[in-house]
mmCIF file of C-alpha atoms in Angstrom:
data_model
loop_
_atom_site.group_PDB
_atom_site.id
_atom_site.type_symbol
_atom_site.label_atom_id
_atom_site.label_comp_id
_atom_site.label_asym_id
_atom_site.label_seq_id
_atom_site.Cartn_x
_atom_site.Cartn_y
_atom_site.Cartn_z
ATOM 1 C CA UNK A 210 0.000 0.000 0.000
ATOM 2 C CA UNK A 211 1.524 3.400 -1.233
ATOM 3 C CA UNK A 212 1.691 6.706 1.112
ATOM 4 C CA UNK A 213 -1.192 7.987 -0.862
ATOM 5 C CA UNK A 214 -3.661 5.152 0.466
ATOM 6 C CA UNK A 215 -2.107 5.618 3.955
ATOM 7 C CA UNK A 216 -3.213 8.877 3.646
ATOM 8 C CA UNK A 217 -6.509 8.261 2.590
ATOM 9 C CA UNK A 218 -7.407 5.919 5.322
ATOM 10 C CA UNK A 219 -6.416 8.081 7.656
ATOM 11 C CA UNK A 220 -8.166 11.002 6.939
ATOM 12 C CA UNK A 221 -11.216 8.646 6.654
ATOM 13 C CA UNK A 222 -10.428 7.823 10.129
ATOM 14 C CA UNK A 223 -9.917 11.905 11.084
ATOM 15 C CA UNK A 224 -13.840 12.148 12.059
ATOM 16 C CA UNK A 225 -13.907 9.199 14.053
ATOM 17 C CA UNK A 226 -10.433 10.306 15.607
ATOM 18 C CA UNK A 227 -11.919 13.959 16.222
ATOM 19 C CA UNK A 228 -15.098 12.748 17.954
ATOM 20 C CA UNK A 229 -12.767 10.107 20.237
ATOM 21 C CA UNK A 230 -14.700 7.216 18.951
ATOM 22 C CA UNK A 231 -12.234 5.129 17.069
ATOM 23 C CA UNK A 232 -10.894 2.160 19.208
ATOM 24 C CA UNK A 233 -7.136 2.284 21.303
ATOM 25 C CA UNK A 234 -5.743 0.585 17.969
ATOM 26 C CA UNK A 235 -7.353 2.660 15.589
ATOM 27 C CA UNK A 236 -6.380 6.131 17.491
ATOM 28 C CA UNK A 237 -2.744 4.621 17.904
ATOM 29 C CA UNK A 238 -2.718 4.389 14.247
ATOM 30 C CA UNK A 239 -3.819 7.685 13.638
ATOM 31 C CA UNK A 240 -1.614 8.932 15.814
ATOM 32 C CA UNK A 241 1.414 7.416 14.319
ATOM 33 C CA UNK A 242 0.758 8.750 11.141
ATOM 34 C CA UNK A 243 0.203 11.877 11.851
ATOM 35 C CA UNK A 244 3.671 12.399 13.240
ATOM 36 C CA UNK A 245 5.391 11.967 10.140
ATOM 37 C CA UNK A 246 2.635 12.985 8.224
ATOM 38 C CA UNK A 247 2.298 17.101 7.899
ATOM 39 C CA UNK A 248 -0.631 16.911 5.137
ATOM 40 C CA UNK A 249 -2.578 14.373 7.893
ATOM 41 C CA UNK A 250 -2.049 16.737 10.639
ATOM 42 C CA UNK A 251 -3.349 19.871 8.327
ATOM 43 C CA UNK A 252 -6.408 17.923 7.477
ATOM 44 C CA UNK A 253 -6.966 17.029 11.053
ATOM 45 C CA UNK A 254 -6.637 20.734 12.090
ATOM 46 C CA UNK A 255 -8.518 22.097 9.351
ATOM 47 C CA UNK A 256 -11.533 19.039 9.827
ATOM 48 C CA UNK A 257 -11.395 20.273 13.681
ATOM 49 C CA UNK A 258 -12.055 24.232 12.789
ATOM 50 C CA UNK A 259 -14.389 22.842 10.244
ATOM 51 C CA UNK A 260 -16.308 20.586 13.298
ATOM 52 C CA UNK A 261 -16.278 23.081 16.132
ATOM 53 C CA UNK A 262 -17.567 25.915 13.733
ATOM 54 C CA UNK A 263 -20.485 23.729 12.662
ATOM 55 C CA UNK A 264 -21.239 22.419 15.956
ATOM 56 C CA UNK A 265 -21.480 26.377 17.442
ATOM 57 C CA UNK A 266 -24.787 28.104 16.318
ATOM 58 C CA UNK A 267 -26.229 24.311 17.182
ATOM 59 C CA UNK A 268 -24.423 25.022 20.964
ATOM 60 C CA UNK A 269 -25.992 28.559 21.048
ATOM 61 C CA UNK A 270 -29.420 27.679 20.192
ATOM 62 C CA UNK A 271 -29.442 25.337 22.563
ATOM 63 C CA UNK A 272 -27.986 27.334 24.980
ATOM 64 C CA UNK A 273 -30.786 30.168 24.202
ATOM 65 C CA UNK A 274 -33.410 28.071 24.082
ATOM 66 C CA UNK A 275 -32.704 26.441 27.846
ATOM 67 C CA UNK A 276 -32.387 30.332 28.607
ATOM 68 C CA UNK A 277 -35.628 31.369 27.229
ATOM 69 C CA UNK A 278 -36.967 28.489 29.109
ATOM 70 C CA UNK A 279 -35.726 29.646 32.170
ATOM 71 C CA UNK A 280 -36.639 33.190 32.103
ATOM 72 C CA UNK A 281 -40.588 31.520 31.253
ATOM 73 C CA UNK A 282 -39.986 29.438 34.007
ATOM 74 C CA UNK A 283 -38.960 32.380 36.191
ATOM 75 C CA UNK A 284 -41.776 34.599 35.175
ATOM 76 C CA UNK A 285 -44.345 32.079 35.936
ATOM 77 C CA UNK A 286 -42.959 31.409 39.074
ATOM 78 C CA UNK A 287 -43.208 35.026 39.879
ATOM 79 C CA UNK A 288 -46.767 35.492 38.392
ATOM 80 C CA UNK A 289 -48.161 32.566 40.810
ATOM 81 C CA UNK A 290 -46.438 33.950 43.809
ATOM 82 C CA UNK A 291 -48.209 37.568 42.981
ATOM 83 C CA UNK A 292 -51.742 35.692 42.430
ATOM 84 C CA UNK A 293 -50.901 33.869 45.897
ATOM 85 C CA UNK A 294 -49.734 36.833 47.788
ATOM 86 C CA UNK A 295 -52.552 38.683 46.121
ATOM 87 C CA UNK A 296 -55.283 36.292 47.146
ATOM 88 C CA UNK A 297 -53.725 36.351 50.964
ATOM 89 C CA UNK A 298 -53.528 39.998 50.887
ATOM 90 C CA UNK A 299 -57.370 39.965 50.213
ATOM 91 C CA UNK A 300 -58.249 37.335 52.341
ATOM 92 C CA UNK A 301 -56.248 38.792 55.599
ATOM 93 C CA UNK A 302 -58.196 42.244 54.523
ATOM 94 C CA UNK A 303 -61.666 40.529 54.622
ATOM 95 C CA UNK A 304 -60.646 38.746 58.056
ATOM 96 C CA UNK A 305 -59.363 41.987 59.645
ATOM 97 C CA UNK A 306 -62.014 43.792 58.431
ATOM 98 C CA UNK A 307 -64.753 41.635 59.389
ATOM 99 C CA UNK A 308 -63.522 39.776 62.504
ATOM 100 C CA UNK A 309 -61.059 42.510 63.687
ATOM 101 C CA UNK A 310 -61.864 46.359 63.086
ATOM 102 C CA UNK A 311 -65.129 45.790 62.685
ATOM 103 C CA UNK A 312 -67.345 48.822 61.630
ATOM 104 C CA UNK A 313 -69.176 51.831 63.447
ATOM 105 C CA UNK A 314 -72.286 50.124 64.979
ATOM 106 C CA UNK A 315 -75.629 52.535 64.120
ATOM 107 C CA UNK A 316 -77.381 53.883 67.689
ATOM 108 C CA UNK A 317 -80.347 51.350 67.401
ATOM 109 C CA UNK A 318 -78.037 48.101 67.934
ATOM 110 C CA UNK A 319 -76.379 50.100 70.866
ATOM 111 C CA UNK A 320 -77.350 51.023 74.001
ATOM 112 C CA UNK A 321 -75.863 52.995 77.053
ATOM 113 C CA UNK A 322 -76.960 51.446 80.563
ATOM 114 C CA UNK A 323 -75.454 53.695 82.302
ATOM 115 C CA UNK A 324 -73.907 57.538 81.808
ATOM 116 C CA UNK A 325 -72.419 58.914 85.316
ATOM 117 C CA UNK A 326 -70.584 62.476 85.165
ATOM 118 C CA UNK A 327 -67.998 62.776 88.395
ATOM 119 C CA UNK A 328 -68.371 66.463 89.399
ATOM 120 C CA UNK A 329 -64.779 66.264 90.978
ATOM 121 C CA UNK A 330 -63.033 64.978 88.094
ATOM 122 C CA UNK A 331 -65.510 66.470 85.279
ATOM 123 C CA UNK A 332 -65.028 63.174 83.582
ATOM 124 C CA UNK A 333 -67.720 60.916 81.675
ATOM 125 C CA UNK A 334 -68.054 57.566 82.508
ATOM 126 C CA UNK A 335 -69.905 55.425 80.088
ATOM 127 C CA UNK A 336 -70.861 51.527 79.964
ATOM 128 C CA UNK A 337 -73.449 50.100 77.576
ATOM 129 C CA UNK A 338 -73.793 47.164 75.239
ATOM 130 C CA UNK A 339 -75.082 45.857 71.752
ATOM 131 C CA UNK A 340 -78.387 44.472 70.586
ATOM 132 C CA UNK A 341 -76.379 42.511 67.765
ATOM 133 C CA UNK A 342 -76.785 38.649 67.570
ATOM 134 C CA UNK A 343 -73.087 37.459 66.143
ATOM 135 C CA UNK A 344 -71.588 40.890 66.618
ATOM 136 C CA UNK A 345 -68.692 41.856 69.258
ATOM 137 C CA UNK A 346 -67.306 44.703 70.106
ATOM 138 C CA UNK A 347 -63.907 45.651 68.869
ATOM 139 C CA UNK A 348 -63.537 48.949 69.880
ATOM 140 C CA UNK A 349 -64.710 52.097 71.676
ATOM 141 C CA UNK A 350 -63.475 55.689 70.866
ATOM 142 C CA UNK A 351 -64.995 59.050 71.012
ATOM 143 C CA UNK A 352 -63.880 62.311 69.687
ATOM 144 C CA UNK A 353 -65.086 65.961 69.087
ATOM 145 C CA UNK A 354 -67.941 66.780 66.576
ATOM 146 C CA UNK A 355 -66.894 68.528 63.924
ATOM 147 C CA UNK A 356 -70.234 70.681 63.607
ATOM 148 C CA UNK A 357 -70.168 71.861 67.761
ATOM 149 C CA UNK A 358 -66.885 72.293 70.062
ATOM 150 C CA UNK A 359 -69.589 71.213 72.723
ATOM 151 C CA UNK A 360 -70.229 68.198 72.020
ATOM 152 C CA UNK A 361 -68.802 64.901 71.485
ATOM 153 C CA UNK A 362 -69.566 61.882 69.648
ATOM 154 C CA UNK A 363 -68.609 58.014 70.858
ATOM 155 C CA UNK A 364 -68.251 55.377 68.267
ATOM 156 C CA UNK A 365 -68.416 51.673 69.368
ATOM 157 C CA UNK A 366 -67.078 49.388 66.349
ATOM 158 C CA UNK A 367 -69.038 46.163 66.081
ATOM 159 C CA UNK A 368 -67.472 43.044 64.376
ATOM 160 C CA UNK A 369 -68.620 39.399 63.869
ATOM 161 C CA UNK A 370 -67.990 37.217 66.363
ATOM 162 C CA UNK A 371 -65.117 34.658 65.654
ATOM 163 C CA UNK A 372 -65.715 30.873 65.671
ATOM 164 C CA UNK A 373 -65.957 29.306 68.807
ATOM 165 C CA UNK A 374 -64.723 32.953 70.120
ATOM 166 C CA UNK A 375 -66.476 34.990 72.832
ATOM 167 C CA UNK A 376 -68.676 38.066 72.212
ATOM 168 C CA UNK A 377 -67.874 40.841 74.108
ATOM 169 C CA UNK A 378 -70.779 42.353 74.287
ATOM 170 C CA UNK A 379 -70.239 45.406 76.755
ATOM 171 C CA UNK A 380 -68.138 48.261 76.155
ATOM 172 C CA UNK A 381 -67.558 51.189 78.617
ATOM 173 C CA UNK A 382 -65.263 54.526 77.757
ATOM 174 C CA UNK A 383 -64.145 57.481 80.535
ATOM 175 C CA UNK A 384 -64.388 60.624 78.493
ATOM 176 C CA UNK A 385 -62.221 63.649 79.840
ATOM 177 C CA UNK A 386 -63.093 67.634 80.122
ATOM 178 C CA UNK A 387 -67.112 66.874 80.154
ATOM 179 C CA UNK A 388 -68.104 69.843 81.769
ATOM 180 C CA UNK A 389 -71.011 72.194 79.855
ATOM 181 C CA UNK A 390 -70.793 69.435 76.993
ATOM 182 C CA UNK A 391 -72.870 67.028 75.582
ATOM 183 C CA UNK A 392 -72.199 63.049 74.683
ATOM 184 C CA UNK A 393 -74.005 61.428 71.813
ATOM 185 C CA UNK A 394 -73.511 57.877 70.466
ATOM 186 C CA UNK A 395 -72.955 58.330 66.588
ATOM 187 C CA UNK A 396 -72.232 56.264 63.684
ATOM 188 C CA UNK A 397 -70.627 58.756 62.872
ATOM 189 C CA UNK A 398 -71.652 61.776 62.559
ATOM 190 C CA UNK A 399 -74.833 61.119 60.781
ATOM 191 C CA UNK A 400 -76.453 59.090 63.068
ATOM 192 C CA UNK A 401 -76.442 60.544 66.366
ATOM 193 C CA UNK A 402 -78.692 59.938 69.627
ATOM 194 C CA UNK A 403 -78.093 61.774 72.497
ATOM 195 C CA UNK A 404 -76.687 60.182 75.719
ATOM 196 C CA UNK A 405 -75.508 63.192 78.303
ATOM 197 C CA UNK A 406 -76.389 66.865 78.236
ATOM 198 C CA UNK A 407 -74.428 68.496 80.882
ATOM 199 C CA UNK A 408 -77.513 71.203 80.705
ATOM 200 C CA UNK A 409 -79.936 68.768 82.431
ATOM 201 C CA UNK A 410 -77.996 67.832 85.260
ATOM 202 C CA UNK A 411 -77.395 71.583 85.779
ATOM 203 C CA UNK A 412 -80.907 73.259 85.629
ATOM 204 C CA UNK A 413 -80.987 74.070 89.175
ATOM 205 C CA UNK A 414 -77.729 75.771 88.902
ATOM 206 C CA UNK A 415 -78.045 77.299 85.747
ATOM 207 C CA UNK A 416 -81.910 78.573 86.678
ATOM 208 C CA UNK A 417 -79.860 80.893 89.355
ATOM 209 C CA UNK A 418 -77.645 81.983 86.805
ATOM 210 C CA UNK A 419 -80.719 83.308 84.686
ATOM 211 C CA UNK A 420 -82.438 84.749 87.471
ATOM 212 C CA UNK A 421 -78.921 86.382 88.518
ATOM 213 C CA UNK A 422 -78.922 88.140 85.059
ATOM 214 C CA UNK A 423 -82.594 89.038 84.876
ATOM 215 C CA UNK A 424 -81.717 90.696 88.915
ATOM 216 C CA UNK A 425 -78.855 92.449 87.208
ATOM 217 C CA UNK A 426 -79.999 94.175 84.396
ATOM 218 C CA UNK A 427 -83.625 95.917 84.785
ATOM 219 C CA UNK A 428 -83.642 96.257 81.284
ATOM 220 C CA UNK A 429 -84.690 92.376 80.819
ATOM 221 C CA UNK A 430 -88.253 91.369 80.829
ATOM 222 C CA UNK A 431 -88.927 87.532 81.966
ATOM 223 C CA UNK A 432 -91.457 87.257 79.682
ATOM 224 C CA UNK A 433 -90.360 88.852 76.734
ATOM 225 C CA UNK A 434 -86.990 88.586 76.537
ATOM 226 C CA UNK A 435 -85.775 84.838 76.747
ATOM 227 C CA UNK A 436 -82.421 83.912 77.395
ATOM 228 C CA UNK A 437 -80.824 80.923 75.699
ATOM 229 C CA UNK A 438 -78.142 78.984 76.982
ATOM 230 C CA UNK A 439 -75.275 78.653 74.344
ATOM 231 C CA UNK A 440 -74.015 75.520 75.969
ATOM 232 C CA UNK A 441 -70.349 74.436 76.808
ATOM 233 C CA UNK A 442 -68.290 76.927 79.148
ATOM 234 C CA UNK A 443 -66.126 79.944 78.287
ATOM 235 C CA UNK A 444 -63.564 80.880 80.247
ATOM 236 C CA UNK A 445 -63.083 84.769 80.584
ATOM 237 C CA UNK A 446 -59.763 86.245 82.343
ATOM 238 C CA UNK A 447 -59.384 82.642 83.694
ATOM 239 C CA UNK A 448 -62.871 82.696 85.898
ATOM 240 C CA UNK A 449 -65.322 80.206 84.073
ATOM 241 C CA UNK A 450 -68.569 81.163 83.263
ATOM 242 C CA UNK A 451 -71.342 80.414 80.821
ATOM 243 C CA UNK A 452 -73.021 82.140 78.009
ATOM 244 C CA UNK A 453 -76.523 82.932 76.915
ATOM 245 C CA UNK A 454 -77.749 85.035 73.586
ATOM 246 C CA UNK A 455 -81.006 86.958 74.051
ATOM 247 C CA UNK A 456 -83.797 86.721 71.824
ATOM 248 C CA UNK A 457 -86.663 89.442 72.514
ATOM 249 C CA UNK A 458 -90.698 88.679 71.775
ATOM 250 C CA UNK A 459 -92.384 91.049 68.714
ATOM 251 C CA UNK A 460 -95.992 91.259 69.363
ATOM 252 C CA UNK A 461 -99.104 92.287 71.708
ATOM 253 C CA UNK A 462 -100.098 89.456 73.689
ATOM 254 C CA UNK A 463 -97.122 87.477 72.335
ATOM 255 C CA UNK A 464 -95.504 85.294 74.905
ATOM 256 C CA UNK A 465 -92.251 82.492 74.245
ATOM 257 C CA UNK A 466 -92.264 79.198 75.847
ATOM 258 C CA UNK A 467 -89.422 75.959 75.419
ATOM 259 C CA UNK A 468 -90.399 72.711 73.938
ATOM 260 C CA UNK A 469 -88.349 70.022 72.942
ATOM 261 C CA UNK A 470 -85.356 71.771 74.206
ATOM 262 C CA UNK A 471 -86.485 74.215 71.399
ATOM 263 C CA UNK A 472 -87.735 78.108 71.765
ATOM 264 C CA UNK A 473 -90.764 78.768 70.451
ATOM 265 C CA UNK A 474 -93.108 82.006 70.325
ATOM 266 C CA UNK A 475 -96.526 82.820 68.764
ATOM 267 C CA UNK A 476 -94.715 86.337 68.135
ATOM 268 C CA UNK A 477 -92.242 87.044 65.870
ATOM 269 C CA UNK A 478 -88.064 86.843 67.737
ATOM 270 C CA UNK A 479 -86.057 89.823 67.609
ATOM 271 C CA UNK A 480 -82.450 88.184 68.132
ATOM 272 C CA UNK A 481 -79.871 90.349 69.842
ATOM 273 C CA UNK A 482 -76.334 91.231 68.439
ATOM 274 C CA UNK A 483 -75.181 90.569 71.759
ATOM 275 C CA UNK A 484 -74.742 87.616 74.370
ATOM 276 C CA UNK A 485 -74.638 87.778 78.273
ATOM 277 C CA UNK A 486 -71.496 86.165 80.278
ATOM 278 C CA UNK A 487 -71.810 85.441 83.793
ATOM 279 C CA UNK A 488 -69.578 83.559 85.949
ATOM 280 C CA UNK A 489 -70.145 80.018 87.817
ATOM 281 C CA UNK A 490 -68.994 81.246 91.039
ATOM 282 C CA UNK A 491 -70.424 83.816 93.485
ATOM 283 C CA UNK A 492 -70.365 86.474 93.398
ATOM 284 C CA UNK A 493 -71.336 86.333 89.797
ATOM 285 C CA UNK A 494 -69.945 88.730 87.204
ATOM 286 C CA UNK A 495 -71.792 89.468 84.556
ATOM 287 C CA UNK A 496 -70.482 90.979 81.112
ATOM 288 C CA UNK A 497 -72.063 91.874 77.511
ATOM 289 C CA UNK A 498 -69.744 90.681 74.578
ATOM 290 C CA UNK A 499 -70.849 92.767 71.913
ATOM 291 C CA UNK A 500 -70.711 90.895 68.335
ATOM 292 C CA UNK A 501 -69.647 93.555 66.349
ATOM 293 C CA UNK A 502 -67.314 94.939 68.262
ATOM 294 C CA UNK A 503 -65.835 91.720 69.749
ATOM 295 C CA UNK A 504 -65.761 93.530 73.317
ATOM 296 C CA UNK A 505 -66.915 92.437 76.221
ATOM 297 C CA UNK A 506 -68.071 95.178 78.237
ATOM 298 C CA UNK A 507 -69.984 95.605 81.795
ATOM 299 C CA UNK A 508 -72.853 97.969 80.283
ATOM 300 C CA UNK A 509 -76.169 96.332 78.718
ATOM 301 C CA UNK A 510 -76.552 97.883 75.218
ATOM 302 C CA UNK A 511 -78.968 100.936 74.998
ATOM 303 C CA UNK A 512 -80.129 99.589 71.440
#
């Protein structure tokens, strides 16, 4: 066999060689005579370049395509743990909202069993309950109306009773700085119903404050001039005191009476620009606080 058919054979063998599939005496021989064989050897190199640049974009597609299925993979992963977080996010909101917070509870499901107002202290106390099969109370707050600095509004939140849980039925709140004021339960400020009038507890007291005024100024008339407390107390050069406005009767024969906590005349009401101030303690001082003027002075208007 010439060199020519050596060389032949062996680059018939090259692929084999290449891929390391050829057996130990088959890659001997190829070995062998490619030593002493520079032609062999460039074919092998060249068949190599050949190989590995055919055998590339196949790599990289690969490659991409195991990449692309990993980013899918990835973003699916992340979409189901958004849809799960999601669907706990509403769930824990429903729970809380329903079995936790709870809502404002409207005055007919409440009611208050007892109101006590502590002289001393000038302090609240409130207890009542609900009229709410399934409901509990969650909560009991009260703050300031928005429509009158003398009054307040308490707000007992109501919400369903848990499973084999206990209902709190009772609820009971110590509100601060009651005197002059007025308590109503609300849900919330639409729905009121009024618990505590500071007023009512007070009329003895108060009744000697009007008759103080009518004593004091001449110029009053008991039956034609009614006085009107303004409610809550104002505190003038650090002595506290109350207010009243003055609203005058138009008519002959007219006359003003109260009903429903409400003035009422079968004349015609000429309001004054003014209000009276007197003090709670004796001996009472009494001023006019003039609404134009913003004065308070110690002389009743002539006008």
């Amino acid at each position: 066999m010439n060199r020519q058919e050596n060389c032949d054979i062996i680059r018939d063998l090259l692929p084999g060689y290449i891929d390391g599939i050829l057996s130990d005496a088959g890659t001997k021989t190829v070995k062998e005579h490619m030593e002493g064989c520079a032609a062999c050897r460039q074919a092998c190199e060249e068949m190599k370049e050949k190989l590995d640049g055919e055998s590339e974009p196949q790599e990289q597609l690969a490659l991409d395509g195991f990449k692309k299925v990993r980013r899918t993979t990835r973003q699916l992963k992340l979409a189901a743990g958004l849809a799960g977080g999601l669907l706990i996010f509403v769930v824990l909101t429903i729970f809380i909202r329903f079995f936790v917070v709870g809502a404002p509870l409207s005055t007919h499901e409440l009611t208050a069993e007892m109101v006590i107002y502590d002289e001393e202290t000038e302090s609240l106390e409130i207890k009542g309950t609900i009229n709410l099969a399934g409901t509990r109370v969650s909560r009991v707050e009260w703050k300031p109306s928005e429509e009158d600095s003398n009054a307040v509004n308490v707000l007992v939140y109501g919400a369903d009773t848990l499973p084999f849980g206990r209902e709190k039925r009772d609820f009971a709140l110590t509100i601060p700085n009651m005197k002059g004021k007025r308590a109503y339960l609300a849900c919330p400020d639409y729905d009121q119903l009024q618990i505590y009038n500071w007023k009512y507890g007070h009329y003895e007291e108060l009744q000697e404050l009007e008759d103080a005024i009518y004593e004091h100024f001449p110029q009053l008339h008991r039956t034609r001039d009614a006085l009107s407390y303004n409610g809550g107390i104002d505190v003038i050069k650090g002595t506290e005191g109350v207010s009243y406005s003055v609203d005058s009767v138009i008519g002959e024969d007219a006359s003003f009476w109260w009903f429903n906590d409400q003035l009422v005349t079968d004349g015609v009401f000429d309001v004054k620009p003014f209000e009276i101030w007197i003090s709670l303690e004796q001996p009472h001082e009494i001023l006019i606080l003039d609404y134009q003027t913003g004065e308070y002075t110690k002389d009743y208007p002539e006008n």
